[in-house]
PDB file of C-alpha atoms in Angstrom:
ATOM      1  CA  UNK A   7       0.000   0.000   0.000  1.00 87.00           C
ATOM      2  CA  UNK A   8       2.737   2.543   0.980  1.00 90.00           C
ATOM      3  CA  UNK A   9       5.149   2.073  -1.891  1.00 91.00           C
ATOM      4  CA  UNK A  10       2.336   1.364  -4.411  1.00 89.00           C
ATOM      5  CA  UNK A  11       0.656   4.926  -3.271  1.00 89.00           C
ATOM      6  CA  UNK A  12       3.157   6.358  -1.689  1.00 91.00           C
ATOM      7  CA  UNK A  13       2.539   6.894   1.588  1.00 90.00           C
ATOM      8  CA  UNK A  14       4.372   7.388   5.274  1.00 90.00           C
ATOM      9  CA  UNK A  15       7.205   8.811   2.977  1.00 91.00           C
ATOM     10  CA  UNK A  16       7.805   6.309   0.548  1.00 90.00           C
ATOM     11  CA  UNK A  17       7.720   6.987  -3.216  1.00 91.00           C
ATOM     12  CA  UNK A  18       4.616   6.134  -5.634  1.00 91.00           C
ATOM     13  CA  UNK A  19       5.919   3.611  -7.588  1.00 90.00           C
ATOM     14  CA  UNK A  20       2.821   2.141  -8.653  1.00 88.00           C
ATOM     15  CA  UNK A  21       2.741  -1.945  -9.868  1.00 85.00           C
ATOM     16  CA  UNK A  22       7.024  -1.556  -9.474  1.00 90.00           C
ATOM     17  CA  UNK A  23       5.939  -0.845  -5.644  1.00 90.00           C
ATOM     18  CA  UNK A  24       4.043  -4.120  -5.725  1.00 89.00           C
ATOM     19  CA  UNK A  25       7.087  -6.336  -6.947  1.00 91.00           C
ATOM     20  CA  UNK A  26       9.220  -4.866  -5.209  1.00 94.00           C
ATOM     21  CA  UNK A  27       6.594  -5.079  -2.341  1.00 93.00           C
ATOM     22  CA  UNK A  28       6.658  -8.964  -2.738  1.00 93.00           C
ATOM     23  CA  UNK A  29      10.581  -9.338  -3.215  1.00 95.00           C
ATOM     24  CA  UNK A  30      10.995  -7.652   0.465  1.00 95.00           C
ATOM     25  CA  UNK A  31       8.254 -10.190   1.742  1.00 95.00           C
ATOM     26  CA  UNK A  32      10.163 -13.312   0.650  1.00 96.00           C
ATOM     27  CA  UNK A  33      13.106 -11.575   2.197  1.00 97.00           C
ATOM     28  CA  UNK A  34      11.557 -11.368   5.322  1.00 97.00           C
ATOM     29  CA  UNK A  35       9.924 -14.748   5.798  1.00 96.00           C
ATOM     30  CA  UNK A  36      13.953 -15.948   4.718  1.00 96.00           C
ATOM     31  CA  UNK A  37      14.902 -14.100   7.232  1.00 96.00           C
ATOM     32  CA  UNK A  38      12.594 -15.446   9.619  1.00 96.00           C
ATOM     33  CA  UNK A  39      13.002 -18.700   9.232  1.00 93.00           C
ATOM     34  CA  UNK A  40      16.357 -18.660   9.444  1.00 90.00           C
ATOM     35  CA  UNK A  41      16.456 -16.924  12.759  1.00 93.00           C
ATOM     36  CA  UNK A  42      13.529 -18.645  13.952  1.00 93.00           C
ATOM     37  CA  UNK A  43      15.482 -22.078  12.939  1.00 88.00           C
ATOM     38  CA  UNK A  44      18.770 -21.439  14.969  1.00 86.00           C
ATOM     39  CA  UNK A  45      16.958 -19.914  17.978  1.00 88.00           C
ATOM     40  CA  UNK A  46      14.230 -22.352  18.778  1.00 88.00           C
ATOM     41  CA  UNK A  47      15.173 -25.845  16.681  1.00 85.00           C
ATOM     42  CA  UNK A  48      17.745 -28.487  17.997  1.00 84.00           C
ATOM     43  CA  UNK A  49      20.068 -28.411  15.082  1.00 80.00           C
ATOM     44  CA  UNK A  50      22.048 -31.097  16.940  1.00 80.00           C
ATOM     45  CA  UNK A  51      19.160 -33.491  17.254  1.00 79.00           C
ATOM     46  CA  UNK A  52      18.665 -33.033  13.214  1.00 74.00           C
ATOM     47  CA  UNK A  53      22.359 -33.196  12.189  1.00 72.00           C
ATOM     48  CA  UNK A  54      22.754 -29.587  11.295  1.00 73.00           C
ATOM     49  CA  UNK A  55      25.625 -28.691  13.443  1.00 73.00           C
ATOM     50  CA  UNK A  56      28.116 -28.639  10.214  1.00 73.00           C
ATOM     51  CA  UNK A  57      26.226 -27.997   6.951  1.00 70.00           C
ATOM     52  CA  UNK A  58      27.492 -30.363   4.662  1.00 74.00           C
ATOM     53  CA  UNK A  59      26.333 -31.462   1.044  1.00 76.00           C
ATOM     54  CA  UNK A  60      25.183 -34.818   0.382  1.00 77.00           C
ATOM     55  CA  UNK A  61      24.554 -35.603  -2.608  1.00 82.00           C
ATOM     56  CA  UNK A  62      22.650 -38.947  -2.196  1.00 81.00           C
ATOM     57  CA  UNK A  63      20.310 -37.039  -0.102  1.00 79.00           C
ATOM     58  CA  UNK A  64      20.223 -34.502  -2.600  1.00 83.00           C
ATOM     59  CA  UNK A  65      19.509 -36.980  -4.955  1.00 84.00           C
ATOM     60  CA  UNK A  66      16.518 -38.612  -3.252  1.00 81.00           C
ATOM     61  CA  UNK A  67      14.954 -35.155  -2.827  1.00 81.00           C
ATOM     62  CA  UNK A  68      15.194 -34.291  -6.417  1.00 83.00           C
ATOM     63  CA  UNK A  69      13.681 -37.628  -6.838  1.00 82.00           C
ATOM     64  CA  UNK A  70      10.477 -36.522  -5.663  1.00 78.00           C
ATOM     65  CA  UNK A  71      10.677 -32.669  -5.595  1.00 84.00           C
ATOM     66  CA  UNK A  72      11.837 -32.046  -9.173  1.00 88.00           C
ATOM     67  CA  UNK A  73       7.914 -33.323 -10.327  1.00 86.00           C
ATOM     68  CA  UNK A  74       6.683 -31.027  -7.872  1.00 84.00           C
ATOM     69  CA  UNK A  75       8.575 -27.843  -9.593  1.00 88.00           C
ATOM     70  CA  UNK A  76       7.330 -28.761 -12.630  1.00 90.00           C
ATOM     71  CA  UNK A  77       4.101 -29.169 -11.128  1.00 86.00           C
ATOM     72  CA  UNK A  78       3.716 -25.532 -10.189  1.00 86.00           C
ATOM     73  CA  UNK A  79       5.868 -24.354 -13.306  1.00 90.00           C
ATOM     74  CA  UNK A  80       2.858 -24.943 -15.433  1.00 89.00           C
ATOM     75  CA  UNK A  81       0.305 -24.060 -13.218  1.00 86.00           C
ATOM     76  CA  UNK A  82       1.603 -20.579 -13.361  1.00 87.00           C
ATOM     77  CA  UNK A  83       2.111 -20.615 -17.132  1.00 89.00           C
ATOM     78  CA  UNK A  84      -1.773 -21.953 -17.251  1.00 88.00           C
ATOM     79  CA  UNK A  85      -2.952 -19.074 -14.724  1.00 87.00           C
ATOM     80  CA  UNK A  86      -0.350 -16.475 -17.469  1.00 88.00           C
ATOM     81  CA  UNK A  87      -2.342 -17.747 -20.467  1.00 90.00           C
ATOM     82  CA  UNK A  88      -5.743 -17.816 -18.900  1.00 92.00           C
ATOM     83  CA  UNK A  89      -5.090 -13.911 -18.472  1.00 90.00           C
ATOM     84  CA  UNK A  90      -4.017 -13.490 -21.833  1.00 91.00           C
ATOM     85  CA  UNK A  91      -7.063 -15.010 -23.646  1.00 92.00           C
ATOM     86  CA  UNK A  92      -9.125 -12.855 -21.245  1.00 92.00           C
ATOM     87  CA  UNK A  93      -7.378  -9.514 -22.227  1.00 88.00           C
ATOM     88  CA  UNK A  94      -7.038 -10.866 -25.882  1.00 91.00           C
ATOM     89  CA  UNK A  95     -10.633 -11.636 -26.339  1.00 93.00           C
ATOM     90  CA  UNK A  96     -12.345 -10.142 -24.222  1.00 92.00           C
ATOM     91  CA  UNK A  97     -11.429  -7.182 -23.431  1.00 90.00           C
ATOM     92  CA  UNK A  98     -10.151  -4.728 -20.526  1.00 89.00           C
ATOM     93  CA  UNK A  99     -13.339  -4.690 -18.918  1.00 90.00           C
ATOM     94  CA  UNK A 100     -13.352  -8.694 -18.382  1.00 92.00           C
ATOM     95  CA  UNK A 101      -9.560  -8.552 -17.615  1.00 91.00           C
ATOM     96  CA  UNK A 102     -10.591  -6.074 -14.527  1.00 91.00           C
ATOM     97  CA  UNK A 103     -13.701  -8.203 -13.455  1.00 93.00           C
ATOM     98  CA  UNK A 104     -11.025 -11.232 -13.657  1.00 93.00           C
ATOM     99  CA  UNK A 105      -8.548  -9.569 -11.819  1.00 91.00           C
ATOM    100  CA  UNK A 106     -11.040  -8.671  -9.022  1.00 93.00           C
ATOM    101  CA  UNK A 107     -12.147 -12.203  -9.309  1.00 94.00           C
ATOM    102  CA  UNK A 108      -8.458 -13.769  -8.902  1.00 92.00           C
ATOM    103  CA  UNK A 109      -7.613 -11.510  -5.874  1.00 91.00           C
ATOM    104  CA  UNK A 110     -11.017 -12.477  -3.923  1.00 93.00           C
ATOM    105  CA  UNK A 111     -10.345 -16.814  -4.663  1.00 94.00           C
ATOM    106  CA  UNK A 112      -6.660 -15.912  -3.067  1.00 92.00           C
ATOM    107  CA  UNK A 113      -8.463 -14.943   0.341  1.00 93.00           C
ATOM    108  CA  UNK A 114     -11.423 -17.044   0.083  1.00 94.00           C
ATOM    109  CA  UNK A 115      -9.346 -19.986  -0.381  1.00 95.00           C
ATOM    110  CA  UNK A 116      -7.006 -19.516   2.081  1.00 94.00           C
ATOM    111  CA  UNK A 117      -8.438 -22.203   5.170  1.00 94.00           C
ATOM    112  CA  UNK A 118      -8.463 -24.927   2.179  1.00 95.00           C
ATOM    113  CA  UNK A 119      -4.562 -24.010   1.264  1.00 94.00           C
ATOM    114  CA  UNK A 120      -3.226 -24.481   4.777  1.00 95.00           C
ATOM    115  CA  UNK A 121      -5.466 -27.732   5.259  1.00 96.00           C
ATOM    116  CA  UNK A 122      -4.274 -29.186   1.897  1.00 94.00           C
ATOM    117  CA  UNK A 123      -0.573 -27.957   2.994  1.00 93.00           C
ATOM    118  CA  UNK A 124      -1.032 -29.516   6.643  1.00 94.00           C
ATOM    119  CA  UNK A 125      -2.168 -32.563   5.004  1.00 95.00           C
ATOM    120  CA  UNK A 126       0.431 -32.989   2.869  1.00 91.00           C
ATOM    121  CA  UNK A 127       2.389 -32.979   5.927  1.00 91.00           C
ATOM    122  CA  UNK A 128       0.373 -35.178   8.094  1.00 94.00           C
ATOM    123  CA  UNK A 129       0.140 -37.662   5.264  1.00 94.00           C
ATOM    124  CA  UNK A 130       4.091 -38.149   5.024  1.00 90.00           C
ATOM    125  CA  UNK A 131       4.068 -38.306   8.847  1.00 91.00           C
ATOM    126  CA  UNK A 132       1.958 -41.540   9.295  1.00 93.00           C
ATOM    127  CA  UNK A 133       3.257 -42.863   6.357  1.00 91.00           C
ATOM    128  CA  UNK A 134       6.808 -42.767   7.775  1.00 87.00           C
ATOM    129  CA  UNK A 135       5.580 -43.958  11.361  1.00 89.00           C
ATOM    130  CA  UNK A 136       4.397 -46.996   9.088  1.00 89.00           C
ATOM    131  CA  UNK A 137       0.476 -46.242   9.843  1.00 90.00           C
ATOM    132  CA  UNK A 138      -0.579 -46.087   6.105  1.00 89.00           C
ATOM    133  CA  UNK A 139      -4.057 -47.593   6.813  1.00 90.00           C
ATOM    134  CA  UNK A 140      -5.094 -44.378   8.623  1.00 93.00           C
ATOM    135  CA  UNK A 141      -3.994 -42.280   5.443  1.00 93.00           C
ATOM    136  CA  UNK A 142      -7.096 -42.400   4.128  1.00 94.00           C
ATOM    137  CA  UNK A 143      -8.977 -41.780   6.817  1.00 95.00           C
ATOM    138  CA  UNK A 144      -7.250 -38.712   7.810  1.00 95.00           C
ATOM    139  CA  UNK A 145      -7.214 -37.349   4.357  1.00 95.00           C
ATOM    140  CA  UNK A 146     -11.474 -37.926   4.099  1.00 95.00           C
ATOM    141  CA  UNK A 147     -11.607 -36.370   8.078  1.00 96.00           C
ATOM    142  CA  UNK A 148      -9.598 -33.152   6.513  1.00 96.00           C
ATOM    143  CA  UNK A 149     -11.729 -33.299   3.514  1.00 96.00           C
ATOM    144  CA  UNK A 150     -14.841 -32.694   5.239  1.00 96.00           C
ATOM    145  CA  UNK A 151     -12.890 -30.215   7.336  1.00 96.00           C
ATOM    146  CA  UNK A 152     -12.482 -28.201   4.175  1.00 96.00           C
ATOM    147  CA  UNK A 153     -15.681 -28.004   2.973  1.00 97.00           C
ATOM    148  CA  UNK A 154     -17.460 -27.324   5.970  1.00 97.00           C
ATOM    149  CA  UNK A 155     -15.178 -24.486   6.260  1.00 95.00           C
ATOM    150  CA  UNK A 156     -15.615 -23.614   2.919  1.00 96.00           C
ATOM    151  CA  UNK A 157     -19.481 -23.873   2.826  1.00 97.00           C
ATOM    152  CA  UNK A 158     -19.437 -21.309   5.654  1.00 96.00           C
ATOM    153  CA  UNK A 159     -17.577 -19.085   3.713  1.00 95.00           C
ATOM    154  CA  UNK A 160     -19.319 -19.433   0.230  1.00 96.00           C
ATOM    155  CA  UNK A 161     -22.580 -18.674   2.509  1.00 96.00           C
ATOM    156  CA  UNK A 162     -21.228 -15.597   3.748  1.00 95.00           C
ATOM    157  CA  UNK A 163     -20.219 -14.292   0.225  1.00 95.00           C
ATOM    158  CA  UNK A 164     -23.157 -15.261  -1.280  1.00 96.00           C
ATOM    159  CA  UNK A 165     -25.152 -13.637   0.813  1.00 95.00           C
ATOM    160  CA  UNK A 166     -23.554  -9.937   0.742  1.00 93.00           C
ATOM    161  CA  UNK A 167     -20.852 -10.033  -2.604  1.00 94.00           C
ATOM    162  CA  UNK A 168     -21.268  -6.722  -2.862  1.00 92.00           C
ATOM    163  CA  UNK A 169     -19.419  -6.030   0.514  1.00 92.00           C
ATOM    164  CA  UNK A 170     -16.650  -7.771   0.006  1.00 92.00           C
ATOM    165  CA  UNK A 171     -16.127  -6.698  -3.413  1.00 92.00           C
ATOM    166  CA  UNK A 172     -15.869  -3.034  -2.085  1.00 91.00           C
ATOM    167  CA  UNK A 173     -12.946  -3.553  -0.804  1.00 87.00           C
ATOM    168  CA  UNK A 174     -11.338  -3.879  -4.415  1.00 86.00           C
ATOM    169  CA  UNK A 175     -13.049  -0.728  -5.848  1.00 85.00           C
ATOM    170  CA  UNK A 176     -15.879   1.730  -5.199  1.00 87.00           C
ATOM    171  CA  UNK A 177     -17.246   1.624  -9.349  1.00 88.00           C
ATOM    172  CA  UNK A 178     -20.701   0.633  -8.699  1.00 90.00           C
ATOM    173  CA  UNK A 179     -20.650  -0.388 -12.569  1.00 91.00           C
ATOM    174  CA  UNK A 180     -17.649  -2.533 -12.197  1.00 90.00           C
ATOM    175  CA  UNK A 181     -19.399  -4.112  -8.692  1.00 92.00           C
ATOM    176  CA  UNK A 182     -22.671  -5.067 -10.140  1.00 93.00           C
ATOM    177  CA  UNK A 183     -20.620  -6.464 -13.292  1.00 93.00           C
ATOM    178  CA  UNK A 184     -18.070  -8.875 -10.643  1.00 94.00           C
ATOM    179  CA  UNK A 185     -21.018 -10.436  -9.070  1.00 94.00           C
ATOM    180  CA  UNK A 186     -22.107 -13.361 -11.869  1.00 94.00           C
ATOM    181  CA  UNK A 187     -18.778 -14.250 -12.049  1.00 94.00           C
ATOM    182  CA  UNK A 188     -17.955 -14.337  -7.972  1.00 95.00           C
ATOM    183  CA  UNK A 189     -21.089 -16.615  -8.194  1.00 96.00           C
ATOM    184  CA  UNK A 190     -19.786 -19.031 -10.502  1.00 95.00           C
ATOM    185  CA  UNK A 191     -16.638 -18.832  -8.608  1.00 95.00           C
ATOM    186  CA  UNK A 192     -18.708 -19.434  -5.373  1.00 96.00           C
ATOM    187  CA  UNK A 193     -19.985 -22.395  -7.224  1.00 95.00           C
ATOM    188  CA  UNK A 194     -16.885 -23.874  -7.543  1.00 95.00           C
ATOM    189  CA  UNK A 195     -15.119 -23.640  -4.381  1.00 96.00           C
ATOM    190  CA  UNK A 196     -16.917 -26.532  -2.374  1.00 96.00           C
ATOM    191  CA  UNK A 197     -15.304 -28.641  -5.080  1.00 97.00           C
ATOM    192  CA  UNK A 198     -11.742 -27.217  -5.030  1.00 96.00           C
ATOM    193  CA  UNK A 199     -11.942 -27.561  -0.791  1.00 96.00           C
ATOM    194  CA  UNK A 200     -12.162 -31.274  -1.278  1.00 97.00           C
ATOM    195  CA  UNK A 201     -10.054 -31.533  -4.305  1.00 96.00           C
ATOM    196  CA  UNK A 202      -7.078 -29.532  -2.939  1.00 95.00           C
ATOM    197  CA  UNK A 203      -7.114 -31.501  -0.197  1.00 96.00           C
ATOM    198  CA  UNK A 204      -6.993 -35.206  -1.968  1.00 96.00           C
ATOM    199  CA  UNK A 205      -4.520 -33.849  -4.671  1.00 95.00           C
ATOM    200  CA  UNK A 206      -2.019 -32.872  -1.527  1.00 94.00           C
ATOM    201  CA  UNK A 207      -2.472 -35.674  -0.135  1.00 93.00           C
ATOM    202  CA  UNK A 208      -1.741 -38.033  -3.172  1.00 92.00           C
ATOM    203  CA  UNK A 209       1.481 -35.478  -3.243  1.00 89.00           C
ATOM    204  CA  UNK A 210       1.661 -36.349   0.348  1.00 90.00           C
ATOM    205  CA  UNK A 211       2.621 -40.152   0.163  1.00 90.00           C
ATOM    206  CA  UNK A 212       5.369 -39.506  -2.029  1.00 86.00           C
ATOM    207  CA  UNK A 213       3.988 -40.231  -5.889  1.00 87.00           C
ATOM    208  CA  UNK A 214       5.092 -37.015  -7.082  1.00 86.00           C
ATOM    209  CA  UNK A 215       5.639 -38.338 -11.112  1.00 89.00           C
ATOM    210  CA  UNK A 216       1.915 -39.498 -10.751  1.00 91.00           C
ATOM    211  CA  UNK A 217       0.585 -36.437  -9.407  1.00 90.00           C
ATOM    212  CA  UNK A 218       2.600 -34.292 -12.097  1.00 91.00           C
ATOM    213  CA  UNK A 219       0.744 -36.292 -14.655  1.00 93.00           C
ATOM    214  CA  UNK A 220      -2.082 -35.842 -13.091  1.00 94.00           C
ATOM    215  CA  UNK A 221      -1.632 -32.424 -13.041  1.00 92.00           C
ATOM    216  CA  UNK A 222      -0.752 -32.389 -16.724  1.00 93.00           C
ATOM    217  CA  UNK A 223      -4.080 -34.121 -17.839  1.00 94.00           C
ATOM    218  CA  UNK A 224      -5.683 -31.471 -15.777  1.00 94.00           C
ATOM    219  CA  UNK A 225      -3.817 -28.373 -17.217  1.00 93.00           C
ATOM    220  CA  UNK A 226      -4.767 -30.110 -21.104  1.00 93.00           C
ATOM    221  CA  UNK A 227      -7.741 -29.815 -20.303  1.00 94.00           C
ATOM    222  CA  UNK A 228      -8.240 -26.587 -18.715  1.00 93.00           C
ATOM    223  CA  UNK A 229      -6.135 -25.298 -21.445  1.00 91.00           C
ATOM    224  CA  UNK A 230      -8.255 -26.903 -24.116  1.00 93.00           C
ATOM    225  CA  UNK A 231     -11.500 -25.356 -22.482  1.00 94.00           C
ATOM    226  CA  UNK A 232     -10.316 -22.124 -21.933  1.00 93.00           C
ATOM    227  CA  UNK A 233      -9.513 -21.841 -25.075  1.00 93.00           C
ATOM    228  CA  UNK A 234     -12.510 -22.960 -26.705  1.00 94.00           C
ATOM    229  CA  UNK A 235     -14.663 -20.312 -24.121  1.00 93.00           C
ATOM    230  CA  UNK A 236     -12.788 -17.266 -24.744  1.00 93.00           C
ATOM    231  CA  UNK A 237     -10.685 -17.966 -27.608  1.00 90.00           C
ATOM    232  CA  UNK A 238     -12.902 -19.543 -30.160  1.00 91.00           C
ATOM    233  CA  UNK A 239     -16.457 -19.106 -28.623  1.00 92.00           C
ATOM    234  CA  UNK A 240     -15.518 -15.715 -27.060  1.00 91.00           C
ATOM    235  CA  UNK A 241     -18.104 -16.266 -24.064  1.00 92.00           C
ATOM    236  CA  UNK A 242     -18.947 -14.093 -20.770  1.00 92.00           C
ATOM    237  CA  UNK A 243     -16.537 -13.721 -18.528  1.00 93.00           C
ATOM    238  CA  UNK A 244     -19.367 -16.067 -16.078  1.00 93.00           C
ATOM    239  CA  UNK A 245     -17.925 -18.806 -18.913  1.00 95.00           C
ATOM    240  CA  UNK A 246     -14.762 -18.376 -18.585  1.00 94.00           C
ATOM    241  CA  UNK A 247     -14.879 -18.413 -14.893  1.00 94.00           C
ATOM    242  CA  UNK A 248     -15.919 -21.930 -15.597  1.00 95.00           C
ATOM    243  CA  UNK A 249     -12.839 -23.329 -16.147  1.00 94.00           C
ATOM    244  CA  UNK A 250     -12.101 -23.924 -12.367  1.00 94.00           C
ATOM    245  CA  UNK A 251     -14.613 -26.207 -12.379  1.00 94.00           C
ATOM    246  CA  UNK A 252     -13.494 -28.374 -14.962  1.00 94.00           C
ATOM    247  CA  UNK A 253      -9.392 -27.967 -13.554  1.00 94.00           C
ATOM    248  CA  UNK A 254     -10.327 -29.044 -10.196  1.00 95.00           C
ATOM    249  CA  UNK A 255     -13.210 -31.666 -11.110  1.00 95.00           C
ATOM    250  CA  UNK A 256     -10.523 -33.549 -12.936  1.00 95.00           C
ATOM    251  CA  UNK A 257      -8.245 -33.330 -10.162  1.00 94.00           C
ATOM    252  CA  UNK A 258     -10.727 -34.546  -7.805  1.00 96.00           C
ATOM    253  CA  UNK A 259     -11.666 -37.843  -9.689  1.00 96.00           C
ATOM    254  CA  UNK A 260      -8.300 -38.211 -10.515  1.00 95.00           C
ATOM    255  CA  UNK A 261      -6.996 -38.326  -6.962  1.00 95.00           C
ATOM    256  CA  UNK A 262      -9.490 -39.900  -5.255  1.00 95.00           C
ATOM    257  CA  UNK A 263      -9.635 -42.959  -8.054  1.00 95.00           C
ATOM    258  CA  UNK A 264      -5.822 -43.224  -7.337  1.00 94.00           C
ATOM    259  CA  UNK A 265      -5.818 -42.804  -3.365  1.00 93.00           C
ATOM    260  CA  UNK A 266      -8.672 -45.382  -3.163  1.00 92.00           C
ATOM    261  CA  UNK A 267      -7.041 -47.747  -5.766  1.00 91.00           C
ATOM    262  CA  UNK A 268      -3.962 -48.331  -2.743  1.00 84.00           C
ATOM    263  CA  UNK A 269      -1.292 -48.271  -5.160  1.00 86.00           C
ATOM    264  CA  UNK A 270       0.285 -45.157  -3.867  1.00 84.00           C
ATOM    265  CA  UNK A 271       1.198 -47.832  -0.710  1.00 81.00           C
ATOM    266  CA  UNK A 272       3.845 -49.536  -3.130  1.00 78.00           C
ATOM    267  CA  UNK A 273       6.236 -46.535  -3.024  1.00 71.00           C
ATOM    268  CA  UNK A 274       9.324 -46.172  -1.164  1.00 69.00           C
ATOM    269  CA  UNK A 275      11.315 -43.682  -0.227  1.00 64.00           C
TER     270      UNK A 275
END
């Protein structure tokens, strides 16, 4: 707010206030953890009294990891081209409504991202304390976590968008033109509380190749529908909105076919 306005002294520097903005953030949280590490963890109980470079370890992370950075790698380059159809085709109006749109899932989303990342976490804990029976029980007990905490939420915008919306711009206009599209989004979020949660918790048990390809069916997909919406058919921006639905109703049925199928309980690490 202060260096994108510039206030308390800083200078306006507009969306270069916002990057910069975000590069001091990750900064910080470095920072953080790095003091919060050496100040409250044992680092002799973990073996980090001398840093040292293993590569075998380094190996078996990659092993798993490296499917992960790709994994996120082309979900950004999805989100990228999702926003360039919309500016492309539609127009600046839809890119604002979008934008609006975008901003409001990243908060209203925000209890299902730390459940899926706690159960991604909780998953590779009973796992390694050789419990893998209760993995699906714990990841179904989360689910429903999620989407009762999710329901509540989807109630509360649903029932006054308007408010919320305010807080991203005072254009009546621009307000009354949001709200279809929140509502599809609204639509769609019961579905991506339960999906984020099984697709982190297939990532969870260590199958990180099956939940890239996953991932990559998904993306065709979305890719393939978005274009056909805004590219070719050049719907509403409601439409296009539409394509959440489809990512992360693939994802669901995708996960949960492979979590109940047991064969995630073959890998080792």
């Amino acid at each position: 707010y202060a260096l994108i306005f510039g206030h308390f002294g800083l200078p306006e520097m507009g969306i270069g206030g916002a990057a910069l903005a975000s590069v001091i953030a990750e900064i910080s949280a470095t920072v953080f953890y790095i003091i919060y590490t050496r100040r409250k963890i044992d680092l002799e109980k973990y073996g980090f009294t001398k840093i040292t470079f293993k590569w075998s370890v380094i190996k078996r992370v990659l092993d798993i990891s490296i499917y992960m950075m790709i994994q996120y790698m082309l979900s950004i380059i999805t989100w990228m081209m999702f926003f360039v159809f919309i500016e492309n085709y539609l127009g600046e109006r839809p890119l604002a409504i979008t934008n609006i749109i975008r901003s409001l899932y990243t908060i209203l989303t925000l209890p299902a991202n730390a459940l899926s990342s706690a159960v991604n976490t909780l998953v590779s804990n009973t796992i390694g304390a050789n419990k893998k029976g209760q993995v699906l029980d714990l990841i179904k007990r989360t689910s429903i976590l999620s989407l009762f905490s999710m329901l509540i939420i989807v109630l509360l915008v649903a029932i006054m968008p308007s408010v919320f919306l305010h807080v991203y711009t005072n254009d009546a206009a621009l307000i009354s033109e949001t709200i279809s599209p929140l509502y599809v989004l609204l639509a769609t979020l019961p579905i991506y509380s339960v999906g984020t949660i099984a697709f982190s918790g297939l990532s969870g048990t260590g199958n990180t190749r099956t939940a890239l390809a996953f991932e990559i069916v998904a993306i065709c997909f979305y890719f393939g529908y978005s274009w056909l919406i805004i590219a070719h058919l050049q719907l509403s921006v409601n439409w296009a909105w539409t394509t959440e639905l489809v990512y992360w109703g693939l994802l669901l049925i995708s996960s949960v076919v492979y979590l109940r199928s047991k064969k995630w309980m073959k890998k080792v690490i």
